[in-house]
Coordinates of C-alpha atoms in Angstrom, one line a residue:
M115 CA 13.4 20.3 -8.9
P116 CA 12.3 19.5 -5.4
R117 CA 12.4 15.8 -4.4
S118 CA 8.6 15.7 -4.0
S119 CA 8.1 17.2 -7.4
A120 CA 10.5 14.7 -8.9
V121 CA 8.6 11.8 -7.4
R122 CA 5.3 13.1 -8.8
F123 CA 6.9 13.5 -12.2
S124 CA 8.1 9.9 -12.0
H125 CA 4.5 8.9 -11.5
F126 CA 3.5 10.5 -14.8
L127 CA 6.6 9.8 -16.9
P128 CA 5.8 6.2 -18.1
S129 CA 2.3 7.1 -19.1
L130 CA 3.4 10.3 -20.8
L131 CA 6.0 8.4 -22.8
L132 CA 3.4 5.9 -23.9
L133 CA 1.0 8.7 -24.8
I134 CA 3.6 10.4 -26.9
A135 CA 4.5 7.2 -28.6
G136 CA 0.9 6.5 -29.4
L137 CA 0.4 10.0 -30.8
A138 CA 3.5 9.6 -33.0
A139 CA 2.4 6.2 -34.3
A140 CA -1.1 7.4 -35.0
Y141 CA 0.1 10.0 -37.4
V142 CA 2.5 7.7 -39.4
K143 CA 1.3 7.2 -42.9
D144 CA 1.8 4.3 -45.3
L145 CA 2.3 1.6 -42.6
N146 CA 3.8 -1.6 -43.9
V147 CA 2.1 -5.0 -43.6
F148 CA 3.9 -5.9 -40.3
F149 CA 2.7 -2.8 -38.4
T150 CA -0.8 -3.1 -39.9
S151 CA -1.1 -6.7 -38.6
L152 CA 0.5 -5.7 -35.3
F153 CA -2.0 -2.9 -34.7
N154 CA -4.9 -5.2 -35.5
V155 CA -4.0 -7.7 -32.7
L156 CA -2.3 -5.3 -30.3
P157 CA -5.3 -4.4 -28.2
T158 CA -6.4 -8.0 -27.7
L159 CA -2.8 -9.0 -26.9
V160 CA -2.5 -6.2 -24.3
L161 CA -5.8 -7.1 -22.7
L162 CA -4.9 -10.8 -22.4
L163 CA -1.4 -10.2 -21.0
G164 CA -2.2 -7.1 -18.9
G165 CA -5.5 -8.5 -17.7
A166 CA -3.9 -11.7 -16.7
Y167 CA -1.2 -9.7 -14.8
C168 CA -3.9 -7.7 -13.0
A169 CA -5.9 -10.8 -12.2
V170 CA -2.9 -12.7 -10.7
Y171 CA -2.2 -9.8 -8.4
R172 CA -5.9 -9.2 -7.7
R173 CA -5.9 -5.7 -9.0
Q174 CA -9.6 -5.6 -9.9
R175 CA -9.9 -1.9 -10.5
E176 CA -7.2 -2.0 -13.1
L177 CA -8.7 -5.1 -14.7
F178 CA -12.1 -3.5 -15.1
L179 CA -10.5 -0.4 -16.5
M180 CA -8.8 -2.4 -19.2
V181 CA -12.0 -4.4 -19.9
T182 CA -14.0 -1.1 -20.2
V183 CA -11.5 0.3 -22.7
Y184 CA -11.4 -2.9 -24.7
I185 CA -15.2 -3.1 -25.0
A186 CA -15.3 0.4 -26.4
Y187 CA -12.4 -0.5 -28.7
Y188 CA -14.2 -3.6 -30.0
L189 CA -17.5 -1.8 -30.7
L190 CA -15.8 1.0 -32.5
D191 CA -13.3 -1.2 -34.3
T192 CA -16.1 -3.2 -35.8
Q193 CA -17.5 0.1 -37.2
T194 CA -14.1 1.3 -38.6
D195 CA -13.4 -2.1 -40.2
Y196 CA -16.8 -1.9 -42.1
Y197 CA -16.0 1.7 -43.1
R198 CA -12.5 0.8 -44.4
D199 CA -13.9 -2.3 -46.3
N200 CA -17.0 -0.7 -47.8
G201 CA -16.2 3.0 -48.0
K202 CA -19.3 3.9 -45.9
V203 CA -20.5 3.6 -42.3
R204 CA -23.0 1.1 -41.0
E205 CA -26.5 2.2 -40.3
D206 CA -25.9 2.0 -36.5
A207 CA -22.5 3.7 -36.6
A208 CA -23.7 7.0 -35.3
V209 CA -25.6 5.7 -32.3
V210 CA -22.8 3.3 -31.4
F211 CA -20.2 5.9 -31.7
H212 CA -22.1 8.4 -29.6
L213 CA -22.9 5.8 -26.9
C214 CA -19.2 5.0 -26.6
C215 CA -18.3 8.7 -26.4
L216 CA -20.7 9.1 -23.5
L217 CA -20.3 5.8 -21.6
L218 CA -16.5 5.3 -22.0
P219 CA -15.5 8.3 -19.9
L220 CA -18.3 7.7 -17.5
L221 CA -17.4 4.1 -16.7
F222 CA -13.6 4.9 -16.9
G223 CA -14.1 7.6 -14.2
V224 CA -16.3 5.4 -12.1
F225 CA -14.0 2.3 -12.1
A226 CA -10.9 4.5 -11.7
A227 CA -12.2 6.2 -8.6
W228 CA -13.8 2.9 -7.2
Q229 CA -11.4 1.7 -4.5
E230 CA -11.0 -2.0 -3.9
R231 CA -12.7 -3.4 -0.8
T232 CA -11.7 -6.0 1.6
H233 CA -14.0 -8.7 0.2
L234 CA -12.5 -9.1 -3.3
F235 CA -15.2 -11.4 -4.6
Q236 CA -18.0 -9.1 -3.6
D237 CA -16.1 -6.2 -5.1
M238 CA -15.7 -8.1 -8.4
V239 CA -19.4 -9.0 -8.5
A240 CA -20.4 -5.4 -7.9
R241 CA -18.1 -4.1 -10.6
F242 CA -19.3 -6.7 -13.1
A243 CA -23.0 -5.9 -12.1
V244 CA -22.4 -2.2 -12.9
L245 CA -20.7 -3.0 -16.2
L246 CA -23.5 -5.4 -17.2
A247 CA -26.3 -3.1 -16.2
V248 CA -25.0 -0.1 -18.1
G249 CA -24.2 -2.3 -21.1
S250 CA -27.6 -4.0 -21.1
V251 CA -29.5 -0.8 -20.8
A252 CA -27.4 0.8 -23.6
L253 CA -27.8 -2.3 -25.9
G254 CA -31.6 -2.5 -25.2
L255 CA -32.1 1.2 -26.0
E256 CA -30.0 0.9 -29.1
Q257 CA -31.8 -2.1 -30.4
S258 CA -35.4 -0.9 -29.5
Y259 CA -35.2 2.8 -30.1
P260 CA -32.2 3.6 -32.3
Q261 CA -33.5 6.8 -33.9
A262 CA -35.0 8.2 -30.7
L263 CA -31.7 7.4 -28.8
L264 CA -29.7 9.0 -31.6
M265 CA -31.7 12.2 -31.5
W266 CA -31.4 12.3 -27.7
L267 CA -27.7 11.8 -27.7
S268 CA -26.9 14.3 -30.5
E269 CA -29.1 17.0 -29.2
I270 CA -27.4 20.3 -28.5
R271 CA -28.7 21.2 -25.0
W272 CA -26.5 24.2 -24.3
P273 CA -26.1 26.2 -27.5
A274 CA -24.1 29.0 -25.8
L275 CA -21.5 26.4 -24.8
H276 CA -21.3 24.6 -28.1
G277 CA -18.3 25.3 -30.3
A278 CA -17.5 24.5 -33.9
W279 CA -14.4 22.6 -32.7
M280 CA -16.5 20.0 -30.9
S281 CA -16.5 16.8 -32.8
L282 CA -18.2 14.7 -30.1
I283 CA -21.7 14.9 -28.8
Q284 CA -22.2 17.7 -26.3
L285 CA -23.1 15.4 -23.5
S286 CA -19.7 13.7 -23.6
Y287 CA -17.7 16.9 -22.8
P288 CA -19.2 17.4 -19.3
V289 CA -18.7 13.7 -18.6
F290 CA -15.1 13.9 -19.6
I291 CA -14.6 17.0 -17.5
A292 CA -16.3 15.5 -14.5
S293 CA -14.2 12.3 -14.8
F294 CA -11.0 14.4 -15.2
L295 CA -11.7 16.5 -12.1
L296 CA -12.6 13.4 -10.1
L297 CA -9.4 11.7 -11.0
S298 CA -7.3 14.8 -10.5
W299 CA -8.8 15.1 -7.0
Q300 CA -8.0 11.5 -6.4
Y301 CA -4.4 12.0 -7.4
W302 CA -4.0 15.1 -5.3
R303 CA -5.3 13.2 -2.2
N304 CA -3.2 10.1 -2.9
P305 CA -0.4 10.5 -5.4
R306 CA 0.3 7.1 -7.0
P307 CA 1.5 5.9 -10.4
L308 CA -1.9 4.3 -11.0
H309 CA -3.8 7.5 -10.4
A310 CA -1.4 9.3 -12.7
A311 CA -1.8 6.7 -15.4
Q312 CA -5.6 7.0 -15.1
L313 CA -5.4 10.8 -15.7
V314 CA -3.1 10.4 -18.7
G315 CA -5.2 7.5 -20.1
L316 CA -8.3 9.6 -19.9
L317 CA -6.6 12.3 -21.9
G318 CA -5.5 9.8 -24.5
L319 CA -9.1 8.5 -24.9
F320 CA -10.4 12.1 -25.2
W321 CA -7.9 12.7 -28.1
A322 CA -8.5 9.4 -29.8
L323 CA -12.3 9.3 -30.0
P324 CA -12.7 12.2 -32.5
K325 CA -10.0 10.6 -34.7
T326 CA -11.7 7.2 -34.9
F327 CA -12.9 7.5 -38.5
I328 CA -10.2 10.0 -39.6
L329 CA -6.8 8.5 -38.8
P330 CA -6.4 4.8 -39.5
F331 CA -5.5 2.6 -36.5
T332 CA -5.9 5.5 -34.1
L333 CA -8.3 3.5 -32.1
N334 CA -6.1 0.4 -32.0
I335 CA -3.0 2.3 -31.0
M336 CA -4.5 4.6 -28.3
C337 CA -6.6 1.9 -26.7
S338 CA -3.6 -0.3 -26.5
Q339 CA -1.5 2.5 -25.1
V340 CA -4.1 3.3 -22.4
M341 CA -4.3 -0.3 -21.3
L342 CA -0.4 -0.4 -21.3
M343 CA -0.4 2.6 -19.1
I344 CA -2.6 0.8 -16.6
A345 CA -0.5 -2.3 -16.7
A346 CA 2.7 -0.3 -16.4
A347 CA 1.3 1.5 -13.4
V348 CA 0.6 -1.8 -11.7
A349 CA 4.2 -2.9 -12.3
H350 CA 5.5 0.5 -11.1
E351 CA 3.6 0.2 -7.9
A352 CA 4.7 -3.4 -7.4
Y353 CA 8.3 -2.2 -7.7
Q354 CA 7.7 0.6 -5.2
M355 CA 6.2 -1.9 -2.7
A356 CA 9.2 -4.1 -3.0
F357 CA 12.0 -1.5 -3.2
R358 CA 10.7 1.6 -1.4
D359 CA 9.9 2.1 2.3
E360 CA 6.3 3.3 2.7
L361 CA 6.8 5.3 5.9
T362 CA 9.8 7.4 4.9
G363 CA 9.7 7.2 1.1
L364 CA 13.3 6.2 1.0
P365 CA 14.5 3.2 -1.0
G366 CA 14.3 0.1 1.2
R367 CA 16.6 -2.8 2.2
R368 CA 16.1 -4.7 -1.0
A369 CA 17.0 -1.6 -3.1
L370 CA 20.2 -1.3 -0.9
N371 CA 21.1 -4.9 -1.5
E372 CA 20.8 -4.4 -5.2
R373 CA 22.8 -1.2 -5.1
M374 CA 25.6 -2.8 -3.2
Q375 CA 26.1 -5.4 -5.9
R376 CA 27.2 -2.7 -8.4
L377 CA 29.2 -0.2 -6.4
G378 CA 32.5 -0.6 -8.2
R379 CA 35.9 -0.5 -6.6
N380 CA 35.8 2.7 -4.6
Y381 CA 32.9 3.5 -2.2
V382 CA 32.0 4.5 1.3
L383 CA 29.1 3.0 3.3
A384 CA 27.6 4.6 6.5
M385 CA 25.1 3.3 9.0
S386 CA 23.0 5.8 10.9
D387 CA 20.8 5.2 14.0
V388 CA 18.4 7.5 15.9
D389 CA 19.7 7.9 19.4
H390 CA 17.4 6.6 22.3
F391 CA 14.6 6.0 19.8
K392 CA 12.9 3.3 21.9
K393 CA 12.8 5.6 24.9
F394 CA 11.5 8.4 22.7
N395 CA 8.9 6.2 21.2
D396 CA 7.7 5.0 24.7
T397 CA 7.5 8.6 26.0
H398 CA 5.8 10.3 23.1
G399 CA 4.0 7.5 21.3
H400 CA 4.4 5.7 18.0
D401 CA 2.8 8.5 15.9
V402 CA 5.5 11.0 17.0
G403 CA 8.1 8.2 16.5
D404 CA 6.9 7.9 12.9
Q405 CA 7.2 11.6 12.6
V406 CA 10.8 11.5 13.8
L407 CA 11.7 8.7 11.3
R408 CA 10.2 10.7 8.5
L409 CA 12.1 13.8 9.6
V410 CA 15.4 11.9 9.8
A411 CA 14.8 10.3 6.4
S412 CA 14.0 13.7 4.9
K413 CA 17.3 15.1 6.2
L414 CA 19.3 12.1 5.1
S415 CA 17.8 12.2 1.7
K416 CA 19.4 15.6 1.2
I417 CA 22.9 14.3 2.0
G418 CA 25.6 16.0 -0.1
G419 CA 28.7 14.5 -1.7
G420 CA 26.8 12.2 -4.0
G421 CA 25.4 10.1 -1.2
R422 CA 22.2 8.1 -1.3
A423 CA 20.1 7.3 1.8
Y424 CA 18.2 4.0 2.3
R425 CA 15.9 2.7 5.1
Y426 CA 17.8 -0.2 6.6
G427 CA 15.1 -1.2 9.1
G428 CA 13.6 0.2 12.3
E429 CA 15.4 3.4 13.2
E430 CA 18.5 2.5 11.2
F431 CA 19.4 4.1 7.8
A432 CA 22.2 3.3 5.4
L433 CA 24.1 5.9 3.3
V434 CA 26.0 4.9 0.1
F435 CA 28.7 7.0 -1.5
A436 CA 29.8 5.5 -4.8
G437 CA 33.2 6.5 -6.1
K438 CA 34.1 8.4 -3.0
T439 CA 36.8 8.3 -0.3
L440 CA 36.4 8.5 3.4
E441 CA 37.9 12.0 3.6
E442 CA 35.5 13.3 1.0
C443 CA 32.4 11.9 2.8
M444 CA 33.1 12.8 6.4
P445 CA 32.3 16.6 6.1
H446 CA 28.9 15.8 4.5
L447 CA 28.1 13.3 7.2
E448 CA 29.0 15.9 9.9
V449 CA 26.7 18.4 8.2
I450 CA 23.8 16.1 8.1
R451 CA 24.3 15.0 11.7
E452 CA 24.3 18.6 12.9
S453 CA 21.3 19.5 10.8
I454 CA 19.3 16.8 12.5
A455 CA 20.6 17.6 16.0
T456 CA 19.7 21.3 15.7
Y457 CA 16.2 20.8 14.3
N458 CA 13.3 21.2 16.8
I459 CA 10.2 19.1 16.4
Q460 CA 7.0 20.8 17.5
L461 CA 4.7 18.5 19.6
R462 CA 1.0 19.4 19.8
N463 CA -1.8 18.0 21.8
Q464 CA -3.7 15.7 19.3
D465 CA -6.9 16.2 21.3
N466 CA -6.8 19.9 20.9
R467 CA -5.7 20.5 17.3
P468 CA -6.1 24.0 15.8
Q469 CA -9.1 24.7 13.6
D470 CA -7.2 26.6 10.9
D471 CA -3.7 27.5 9.7
Q472 CA -3.7 30.9 11.4
Q473 CA -4.5 29.3 14.8
G474 CA -1.9 26.6 14.2
R475 CA 0.8 29.2 13.6
Q476 CA -0.2 31.1 16.7
R477 CA 0.0 28.0 18.8
R478 CA 3.4 26.9 17.4
S479 CA 4.8 30.4 18.2
G480 CA 3.4 30.4 21.7
S481 CA 3.5 28.2 24.7
A482 CA 0.9 25.7 23.5
A483 CA 3.5 23.8 21.6
S484 CA 6.5 22.0 23.1
S485 CA 9.6 21.1 21.1
V486 CA 11.9 18.1 21.2
S487 CA 15.0 17.2 19.3
V488 CA 16.7 14.0 18.3
T489 CA 20.2 13.1 17.4
V490 CA 21.7 10.4 15.3
S491 CA 24.9 8.4 15.6
I492 CA 26.8 7.5 12.4
G493 CA 29.3 4.8 11.7
V494 CA 31.2 4.9 8.4
A495 CA 33.6 2.6 6.6
E496 CA 35.5 2.7 3.3
R497 CA 36.3 -0.2 1.0
V498 CA 39.9 -1.3 1.4
D499 CA 41.8 -4.5 0.9
Q500 CA 39.4 -6.0 -1.7
R501 CA 36.6 -6.4 0.8
N502 CA 33.1 -7.0 -0.5
P503 CA 30.2 -4.7 0.3
E504 CA 28.7 -6.9 3.0
K505 CA 31.9 -6.7 5.0
V506 CA 32.2 -3.0 4.5
L507 CA 28.6 -2.5 5.7
K508 CA 29.4 -4.7 8.7
S509 CA 32.4 -2.5 9.4
A510 CA 30.2 0.6 9.2
D511 CA 27.8 -1.1 11.7
E512 CA 30.7 -1.7 14.1
A513 CA 31.7 1.9 13.8
L514 CA 28.1 2.8 14.6
Y515 CA 28.3 0.9 17.8
A516 CA 31.5 2.8 18.5
A517 CA 29.7 6.1 18.0
K518 CA 27.0 5.0 20.5
G519 CA 29.7 4.1 23.0
A520 CA 31.4 7.5 22.4
G521 CA 28.4 9.3 23.7
R522 CA 26.1 9.3 20.6
N523 CA 25.5 12.3 18.3
C524 CA 28.8 11.8 16.5
V525 CA 30.3 10.4 13.4
V526 CA 32.9 7.6 13.8
A527 CA 35.0 6.0 11.1
Y528 CA 35.8 2.3 11.2
G529 CA 39.1 1.7 13.0
Q530 CA 39.0 5.1 14.8
N531 CA 39.9 4.6 18.5
R532 CA 37.4 5.3 21.2
R533 CA 39.3 8.3 22.6
G534 CA 39.3 10.0 19.2
A535 CA 35.6 9.4 18.8
V536 CA 34.9 11.0 22.2
R537 CA 37.0 14.1 21.2
E538 CA 35.0 14.5 17.9
A539 CA 31.7 14.1 19.8
A540 CA 32.7 16.8 22.3
A541 CA 33.8 19.1 19.5
G542 CA 30.5 18.6 17.7

């Protein structure tokens, strides 16, 4: 699986696991008293804990998503409790159920696609105003014109598109589809764990609503799972912000520090630095410099021999080989150094960008594009004499300086003399 595909799959994995767990729990029959009591309080508990978590970190979009799901749960749970206790539905059950089936995907899609703004208080007031306005209008119509509203909601407007399998009002299906397409487009433009959780959560709600009066505790379980998906996505993104470098996508310095604490007895650490990066940055600009860093990170992420690349800071990268010896790692480091040195980066005039892909290919193959290349120097050290990881990393950094002194674009092992490093650089 390509690395980008693996990253996207990791965005969906927690939400998919929660969805599968919710589906499995919903079909369990003859629940004991403990699980019955748990499912009764679980949505409220998830809202309180997850909502507090979102509020502390000022994640208003996620907070209002959870509140929207909980309001729909509360309204429908009141109806299902009455149905379980009395063996019949309340007089307003149909209109309340249809309103929830229409407004829940609508508000879920709106709040999910509504990006947070700079002024958080104004953003919160605006979201609350939308929720209050929609809720007030729906409540007013339900109280004043219940029968007329019920007939309008349940009317089949497009008979040719109506199927016997449809257990929701016809209006809810285009709203669900529109929300799903909107959230899919949002994820395609900006792949994030939160956007993946929103998509999976919407699917969970779409499955749960028709089962509200059929499977006991379906509503409790799935609404809890959807709110958990959102809270888990917030935690996932917080972890990424702390442990993953945003520019290159590699694990960052904090992730490296944690990895170094559990390396075991045998390992090799390497430090890599882009040669003459400051001069390159001054000549071509920071945008091209960022492009170079992403390229180097992409190459280093494909290091063989069981190595793992980390963004150390600036133009420096660290490579970790757990359970390896220096002799095992050197060939892989040479391969990655050469692959970076032989890669040509195409530079184009940003003020005269091509209008389409075909024109872009023509320019890249012609004289309109100039190419540059960069090289990296690598210093590598192996754990010996009971040294701790910090000292091994420092040794790799000293070897990196030796590689710079040897003419750059070479791999130097700690303790290797300068003349030997120069010979290897010339041979490379």
